[in-house]
Coordinates of C-alpha atoms and ligand atoms in Angstrom, one line a residue:
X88 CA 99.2 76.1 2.4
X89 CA 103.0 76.3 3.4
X90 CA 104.9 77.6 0.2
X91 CA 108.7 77.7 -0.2
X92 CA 110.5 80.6 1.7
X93 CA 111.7 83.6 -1.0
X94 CA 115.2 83.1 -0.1
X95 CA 115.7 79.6 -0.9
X96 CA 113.5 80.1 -4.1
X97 CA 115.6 82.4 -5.3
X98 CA 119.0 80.0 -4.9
X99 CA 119.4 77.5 -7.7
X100 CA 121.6 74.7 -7.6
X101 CA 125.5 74.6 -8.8
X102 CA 125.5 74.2 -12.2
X103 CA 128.8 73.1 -12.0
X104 CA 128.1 69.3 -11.2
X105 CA 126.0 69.1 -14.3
X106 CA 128.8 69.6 -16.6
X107 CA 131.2 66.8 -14.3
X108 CA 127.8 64.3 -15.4
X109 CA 127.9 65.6 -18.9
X110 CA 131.4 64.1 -19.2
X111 CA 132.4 60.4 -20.0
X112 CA 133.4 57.8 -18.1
X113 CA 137.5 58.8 -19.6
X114 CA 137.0 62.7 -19.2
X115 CA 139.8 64.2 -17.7
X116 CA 138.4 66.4 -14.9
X117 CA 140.0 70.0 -14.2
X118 CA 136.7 71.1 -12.8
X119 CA 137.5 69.7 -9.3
X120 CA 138.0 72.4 -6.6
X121 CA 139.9 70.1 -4.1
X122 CA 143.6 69.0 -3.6
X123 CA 144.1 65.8 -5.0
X124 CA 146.3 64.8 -2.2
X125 CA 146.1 62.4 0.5
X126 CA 144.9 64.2 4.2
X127 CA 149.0 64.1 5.5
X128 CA 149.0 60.9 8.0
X129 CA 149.7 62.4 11.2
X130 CA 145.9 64.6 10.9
X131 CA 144.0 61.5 9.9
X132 CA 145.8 60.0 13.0
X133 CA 144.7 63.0 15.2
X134 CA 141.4 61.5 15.3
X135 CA 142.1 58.2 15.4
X136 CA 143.7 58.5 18.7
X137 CA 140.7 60.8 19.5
X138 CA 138.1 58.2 18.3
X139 CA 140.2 55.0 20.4
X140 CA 140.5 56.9 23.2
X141 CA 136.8 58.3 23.7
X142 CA 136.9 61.7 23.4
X143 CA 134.2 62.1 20.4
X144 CA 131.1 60.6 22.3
X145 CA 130.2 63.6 23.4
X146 CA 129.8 67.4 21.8
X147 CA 132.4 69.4 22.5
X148 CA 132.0 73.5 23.2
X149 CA 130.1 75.2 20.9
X150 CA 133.3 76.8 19.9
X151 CA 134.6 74.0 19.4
X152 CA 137.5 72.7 21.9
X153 CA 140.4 74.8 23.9
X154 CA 142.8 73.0 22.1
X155 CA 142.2 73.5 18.7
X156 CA 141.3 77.1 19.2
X157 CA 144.9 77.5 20.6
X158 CA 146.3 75.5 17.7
X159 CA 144.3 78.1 15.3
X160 CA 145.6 80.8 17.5
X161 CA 148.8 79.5 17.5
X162 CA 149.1 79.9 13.3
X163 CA 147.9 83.3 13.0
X164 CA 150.8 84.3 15.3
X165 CA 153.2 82.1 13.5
X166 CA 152.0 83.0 9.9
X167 CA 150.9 86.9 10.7
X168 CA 152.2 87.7 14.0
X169 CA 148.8 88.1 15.0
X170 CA 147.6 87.7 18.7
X171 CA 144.0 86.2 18.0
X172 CA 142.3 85.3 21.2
X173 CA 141.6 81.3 21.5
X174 CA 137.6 82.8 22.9
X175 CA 137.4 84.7 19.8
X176 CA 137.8 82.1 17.0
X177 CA 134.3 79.7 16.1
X178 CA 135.3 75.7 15.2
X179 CA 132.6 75.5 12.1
X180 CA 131.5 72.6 9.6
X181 CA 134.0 73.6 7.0
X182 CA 134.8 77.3 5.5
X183 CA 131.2 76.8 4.1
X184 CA 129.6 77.1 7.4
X185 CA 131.7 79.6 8.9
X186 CA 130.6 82.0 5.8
X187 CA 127.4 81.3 6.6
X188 CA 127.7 82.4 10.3
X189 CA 129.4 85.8 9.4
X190 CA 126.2 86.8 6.5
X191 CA 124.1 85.4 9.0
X192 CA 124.8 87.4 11.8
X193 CA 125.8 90.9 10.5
X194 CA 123.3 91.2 7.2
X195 CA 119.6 92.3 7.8
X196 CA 116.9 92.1 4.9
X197 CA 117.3 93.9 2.1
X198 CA 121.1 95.3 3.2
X199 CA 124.2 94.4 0.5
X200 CA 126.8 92.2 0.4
X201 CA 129.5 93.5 -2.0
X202 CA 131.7 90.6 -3.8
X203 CA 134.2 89.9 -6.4
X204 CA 132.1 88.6 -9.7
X205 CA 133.8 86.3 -10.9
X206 CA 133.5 84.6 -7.4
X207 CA 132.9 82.2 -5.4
X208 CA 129.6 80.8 -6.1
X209 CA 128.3 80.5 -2.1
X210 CA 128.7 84.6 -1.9
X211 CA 125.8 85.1 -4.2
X212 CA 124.1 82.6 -3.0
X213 CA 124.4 82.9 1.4
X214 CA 123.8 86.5 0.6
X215 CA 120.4 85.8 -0.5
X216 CA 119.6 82.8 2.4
X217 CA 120.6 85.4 5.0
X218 CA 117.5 88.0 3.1
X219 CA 120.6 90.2 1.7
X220 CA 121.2 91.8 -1.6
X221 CA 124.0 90.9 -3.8
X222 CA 126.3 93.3 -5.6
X223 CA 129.1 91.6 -7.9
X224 CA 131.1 94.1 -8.8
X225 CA 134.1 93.5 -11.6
X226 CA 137.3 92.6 -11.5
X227 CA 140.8 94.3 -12.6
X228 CA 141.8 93.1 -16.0
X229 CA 144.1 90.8 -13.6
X230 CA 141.3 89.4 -11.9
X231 CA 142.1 91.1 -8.6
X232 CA 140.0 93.1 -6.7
X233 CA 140.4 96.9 -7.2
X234 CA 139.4 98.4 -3.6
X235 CA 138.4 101.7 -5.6
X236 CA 136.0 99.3 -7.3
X237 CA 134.6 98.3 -3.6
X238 CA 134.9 101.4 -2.2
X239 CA 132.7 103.0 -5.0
X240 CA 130.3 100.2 -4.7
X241 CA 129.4 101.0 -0.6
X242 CA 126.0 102.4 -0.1
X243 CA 124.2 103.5 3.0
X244 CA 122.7 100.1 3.0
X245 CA 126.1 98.0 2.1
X246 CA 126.8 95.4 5.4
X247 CA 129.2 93.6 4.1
X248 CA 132.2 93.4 1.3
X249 CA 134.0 90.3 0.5
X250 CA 137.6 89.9 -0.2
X251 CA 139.2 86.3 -1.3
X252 CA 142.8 86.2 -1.9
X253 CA 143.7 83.8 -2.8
X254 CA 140.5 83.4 -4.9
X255 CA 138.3 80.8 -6.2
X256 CA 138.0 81.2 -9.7
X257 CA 141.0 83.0 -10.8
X258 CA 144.2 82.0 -8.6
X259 CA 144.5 86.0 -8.1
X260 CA 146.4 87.0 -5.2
X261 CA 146.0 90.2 -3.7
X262 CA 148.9 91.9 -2.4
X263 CA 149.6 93.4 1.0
X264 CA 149.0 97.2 -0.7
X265 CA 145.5 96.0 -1.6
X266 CA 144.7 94.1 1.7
X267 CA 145.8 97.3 3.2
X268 CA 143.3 99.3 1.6
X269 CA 140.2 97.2 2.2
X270 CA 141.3 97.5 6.1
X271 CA 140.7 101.1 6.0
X272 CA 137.6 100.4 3.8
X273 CA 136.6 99.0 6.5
X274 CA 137.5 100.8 9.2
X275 CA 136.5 104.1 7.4
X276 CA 132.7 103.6 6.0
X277 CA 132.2 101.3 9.6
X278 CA 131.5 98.3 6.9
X279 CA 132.3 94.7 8.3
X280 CA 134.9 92.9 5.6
X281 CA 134.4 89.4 5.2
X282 CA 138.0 88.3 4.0
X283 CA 137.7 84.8 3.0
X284 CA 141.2 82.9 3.2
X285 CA 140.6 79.4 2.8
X286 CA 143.7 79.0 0.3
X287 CA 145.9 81.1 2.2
X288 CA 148.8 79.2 2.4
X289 CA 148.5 78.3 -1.4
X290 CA 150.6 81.3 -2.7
X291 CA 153.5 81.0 -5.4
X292 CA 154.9 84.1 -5.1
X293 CA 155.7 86.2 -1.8
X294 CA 152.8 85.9 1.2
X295 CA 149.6 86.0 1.7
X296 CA 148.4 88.8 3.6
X297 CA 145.5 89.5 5.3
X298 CA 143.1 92.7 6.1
X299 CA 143.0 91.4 10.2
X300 CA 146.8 92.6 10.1
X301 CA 145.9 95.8 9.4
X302 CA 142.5 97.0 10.4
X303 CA 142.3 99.4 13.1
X304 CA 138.8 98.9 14.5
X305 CA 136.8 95.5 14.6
X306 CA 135.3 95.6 11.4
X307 CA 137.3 92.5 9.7
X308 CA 136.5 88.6 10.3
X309 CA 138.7 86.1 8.7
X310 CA 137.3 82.7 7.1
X311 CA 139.6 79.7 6.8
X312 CA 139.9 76.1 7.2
X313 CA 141.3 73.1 7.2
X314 CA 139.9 71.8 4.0
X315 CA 142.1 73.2 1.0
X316 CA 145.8 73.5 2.9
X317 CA 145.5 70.3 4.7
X318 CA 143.1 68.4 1.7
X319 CA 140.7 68.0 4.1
X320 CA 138.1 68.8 2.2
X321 CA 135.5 65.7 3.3
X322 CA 136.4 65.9 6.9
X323 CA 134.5 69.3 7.3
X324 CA 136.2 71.5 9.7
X325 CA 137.0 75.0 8.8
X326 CA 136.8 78.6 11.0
X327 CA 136.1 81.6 11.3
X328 CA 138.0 84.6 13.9
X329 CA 136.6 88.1 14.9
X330 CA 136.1 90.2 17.7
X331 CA 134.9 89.0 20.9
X332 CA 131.3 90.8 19.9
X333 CA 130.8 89.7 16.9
X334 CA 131.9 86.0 17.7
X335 CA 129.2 86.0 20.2
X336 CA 126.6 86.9 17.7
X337 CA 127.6 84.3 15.4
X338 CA 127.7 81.7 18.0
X339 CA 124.1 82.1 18.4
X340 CA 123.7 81.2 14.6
X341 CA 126.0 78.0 15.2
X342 CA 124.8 77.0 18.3
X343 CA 121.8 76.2 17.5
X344 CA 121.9 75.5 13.6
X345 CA 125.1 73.5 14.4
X346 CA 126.1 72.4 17.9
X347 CA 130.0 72.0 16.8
X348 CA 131.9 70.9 14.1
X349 CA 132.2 67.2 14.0
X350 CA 134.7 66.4 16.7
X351 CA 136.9 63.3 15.3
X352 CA 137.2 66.8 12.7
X353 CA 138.5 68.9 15.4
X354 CA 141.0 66.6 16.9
X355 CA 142.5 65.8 13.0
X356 CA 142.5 69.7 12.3
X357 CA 144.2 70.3 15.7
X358 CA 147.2 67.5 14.6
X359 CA 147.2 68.9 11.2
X360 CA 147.9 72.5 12.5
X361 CA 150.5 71.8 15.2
X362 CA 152.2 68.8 13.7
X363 CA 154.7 69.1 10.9
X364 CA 154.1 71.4 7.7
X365 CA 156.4 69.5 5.1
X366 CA 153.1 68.0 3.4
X367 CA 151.7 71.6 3.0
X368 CA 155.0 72.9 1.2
X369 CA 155.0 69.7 -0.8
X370 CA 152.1 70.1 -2.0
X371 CA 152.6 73.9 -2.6
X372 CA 155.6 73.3 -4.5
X373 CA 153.9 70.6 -6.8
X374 CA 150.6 72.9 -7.8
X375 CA 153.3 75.9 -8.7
X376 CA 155.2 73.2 -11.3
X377 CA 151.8 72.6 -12.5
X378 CA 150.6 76.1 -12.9
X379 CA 153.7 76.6 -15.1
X380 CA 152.8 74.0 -17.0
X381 CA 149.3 74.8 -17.7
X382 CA 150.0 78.2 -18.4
X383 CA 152.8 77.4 -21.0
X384 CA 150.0 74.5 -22.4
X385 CA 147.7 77.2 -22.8
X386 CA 149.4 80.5 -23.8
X387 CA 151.3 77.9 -26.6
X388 CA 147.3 76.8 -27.2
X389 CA 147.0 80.8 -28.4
X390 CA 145.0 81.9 -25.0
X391 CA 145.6 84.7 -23.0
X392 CA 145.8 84.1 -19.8
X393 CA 146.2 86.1 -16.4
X394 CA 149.4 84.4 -14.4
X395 CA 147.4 82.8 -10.8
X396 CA 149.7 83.3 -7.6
X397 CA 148.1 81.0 -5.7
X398 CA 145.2 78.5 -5.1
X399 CA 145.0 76.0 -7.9
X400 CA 142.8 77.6 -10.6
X401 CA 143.6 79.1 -13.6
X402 CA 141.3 81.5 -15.4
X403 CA 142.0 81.8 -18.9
X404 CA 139.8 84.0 -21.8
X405 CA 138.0 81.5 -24.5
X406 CA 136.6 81.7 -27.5
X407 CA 132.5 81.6 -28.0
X408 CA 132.6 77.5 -28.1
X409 CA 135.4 76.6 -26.8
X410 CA 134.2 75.0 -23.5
X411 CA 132.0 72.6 -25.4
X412 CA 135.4 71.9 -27.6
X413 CA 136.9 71.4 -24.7
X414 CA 134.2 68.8 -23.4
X415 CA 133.5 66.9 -26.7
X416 CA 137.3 65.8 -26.1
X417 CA 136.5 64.8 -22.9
X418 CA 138.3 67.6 -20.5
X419 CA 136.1 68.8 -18.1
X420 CA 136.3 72.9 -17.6
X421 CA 134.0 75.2 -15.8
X422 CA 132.4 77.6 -18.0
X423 CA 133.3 81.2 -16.3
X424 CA 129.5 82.5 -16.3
X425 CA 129.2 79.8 -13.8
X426 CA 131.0 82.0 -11.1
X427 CA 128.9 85.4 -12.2
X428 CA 127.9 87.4 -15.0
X429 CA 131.5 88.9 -15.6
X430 CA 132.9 85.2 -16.0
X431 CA 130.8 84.8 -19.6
X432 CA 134.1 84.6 -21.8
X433 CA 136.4 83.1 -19.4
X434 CA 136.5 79.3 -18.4
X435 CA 138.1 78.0 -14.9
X436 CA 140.6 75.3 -15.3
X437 CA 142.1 73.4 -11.9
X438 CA 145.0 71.9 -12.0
X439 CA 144.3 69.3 -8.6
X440 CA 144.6 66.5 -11.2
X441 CA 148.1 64.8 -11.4
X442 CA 150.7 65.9 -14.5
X443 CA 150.5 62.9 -16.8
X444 CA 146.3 63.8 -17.0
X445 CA 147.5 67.4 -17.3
X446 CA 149.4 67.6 -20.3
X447 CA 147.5 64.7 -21.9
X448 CA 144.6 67.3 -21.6
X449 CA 146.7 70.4 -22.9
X450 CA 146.9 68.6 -25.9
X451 CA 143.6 67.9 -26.4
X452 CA 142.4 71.8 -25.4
X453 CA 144.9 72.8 -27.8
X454 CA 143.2 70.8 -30.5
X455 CA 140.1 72.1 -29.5
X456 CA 141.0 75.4 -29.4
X457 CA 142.9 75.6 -33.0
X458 CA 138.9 74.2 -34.2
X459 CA 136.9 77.1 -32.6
X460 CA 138.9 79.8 -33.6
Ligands
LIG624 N1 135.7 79.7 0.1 C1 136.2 79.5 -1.2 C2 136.8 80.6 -1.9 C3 136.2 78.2 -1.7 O1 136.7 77.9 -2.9 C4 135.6 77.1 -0.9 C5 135.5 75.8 -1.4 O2 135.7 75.5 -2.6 C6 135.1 77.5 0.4 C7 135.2 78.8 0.8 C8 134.5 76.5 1.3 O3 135.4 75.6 1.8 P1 135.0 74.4 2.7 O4 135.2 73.1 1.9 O5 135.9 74.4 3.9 O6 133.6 74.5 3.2

């Protein structure tokens, strides 16, 4: 009798959505991990154009198209002054897929995939679809990434380390000394870093930086996409950019588990990247205001809280309690154990909800956290 693979038996479910259902009808949600505004017009008109004039009947290279490669080539030479080949960048189904692709092609059975716990919950999770073995490893007391930490953690049978900056669940950015480091991390114990940027251009405070500035051999890919910067989440179109060898090997994964992204997807992400950036630094602008003011509502609240440089998560430590307080006055938080072991005591809060919902909920978390301690 056919039984169910290991590797998806050993993958559960998000626990995350339960706690949205668990909510009423009123609750005020800050567990939502996407922007809450509108995809900026002239991307949604990107594929209109495309759909009215024909060019989505048909798949486009596996890669996705010419076009948008250049366009993603174009921003890593604008944002890093890097010269990333159009051939060596893969067109995927969101950042989601793209991670997928790089565990998928460089992790054998049994080998480790080091990664930041608390993390993003996919990590754990595609590490054990691809047959790997996952290694959180803890985070400073600021809830970035010590490279020591990684470099400590690297075995003989280590294939990959993770790096998110900024990350998803803290808002931690880390800066250009760190990103530094994990380059020659890489470079040094020939270990492929997956650096996962997905909220790059969501920083407060200085940029963000990345380990492909900095590496010296080909052991960093890059993960980004459309989803977060342009809030594009539903359309489903992120990337991912290596060398030309190890794009070839992940092609092999897409190509047939994929085809290519979506292409009305392509053609939006292509206008969203080369048309004009004012809706990104609007947006950027409004989720720093709101950062402040969730970390003044919180720290008045009595909680001690890390300050987030980017993204739009905020990570504070709670009380034993304190999420359920939190939910029985209808604001929805993530409980921190949700993203790993090490986030027990902590709670995510996202602040992609607009300001009047915020600081009604402030109120009401500071009510609930004056009752649990
Ligand atoms: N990486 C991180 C850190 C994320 O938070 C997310 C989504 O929440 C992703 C990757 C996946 O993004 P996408 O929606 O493009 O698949």
């Amino acid at each position: 009798m056919t039984e169910f693979a290991r590797r998806v038996e050993q993958v559960s479910i998000s626990g995350i959505r339960e706690v949205f259902e668990a909510a009423g009808e009123d609750a005020i949600n800050l567990g939502i991990g996407q922007p809450d505004f509108p995809t900026p017009a002239h991307a949604r008109r990107g594929a209109i154009e495309a759909i009215e004039s024909d060019l989505t009947d048909a798949y486009t290279s596996n890669k996705g198209t010419r076009s948008l490669r250049e366009a993603i080539s174009a921003t890593y030479d604008r944002e890093y002054g890097l010269e990333v080949d159009p051939e060596d960048v893969i067109a995927t189904s969101g950042g989601s897929e793209a991670l997928h692709l790089v565990l998928q092609a460089h992790v054998d059975p049994g080998q480790e995939v080091i990664f930041p716990d608390p993390g993003f919950v996919s990590y754990d999770a595609l590490t054990k679809i691809a047959d790997g073995t996952p290694k959180p490893v803890s985070l400073r007391d600021d809830l970035t990434l010590d490279p020591a930490t990684v470099e400590e953690a690297i075995t003989d049978d280590t294939a990959v380390f993770v790096v998110n900056s900024p990350a998803n669940p803290t808002g931690a950015v880390q800066n250009e000394a760190d990103m530094r480091e994990f380059a020659r991390i890489a470079d040094e114990h020939d270990v492929l870093c997956l650096s996962d940027e997905v909220y790059e251009r969501i920083v407060f405070e200085g940029d963000h930086r990345s380990p492909l500035e900095f590496a010296e051999t080909d052991n960093v890919v890059v993960v980004s996409a459309c989803s977060k910067t342009y809030s594009m989440t539903g359309w489903r179109l992120g990337w991912v950019v290596g060398s030309n060898r190890r794009i070839e090997r992940m092609l092999r994964v897409h190509q047939y588990g994929q085809a290519c992204a979506s292409a009305p997807a392509q053609y939006a992400a292509e206008a969203a990247l080369t048309g004009p950036q004012e809706p990104v630094e609007e947006m950027v602008a409004a989720f720093e205001r709101r950062r402040d003011l969730v970390l003044d509502g919180l720290e008045d609240a009595g909680l001690e809280v890390p300050t987030p440089e980017g993204a739009f998560y905020v990570m504070p430590k709670v009380p034993d309690g304190w999420c359920e307080a939190v939910l029985e006055r209808d604001v929805v938080v993530v409980p921190g154990d949700a993203f790993g072991a090490n986030g027990a005591g902590y709670a995510r809060l996202s602040y992609a909800t607009g300001t009047e919902d915020l600081k009604e909920a402030l109120e009401r978390i500071d009510a609930a956290t004056r009752a649990v301690q």
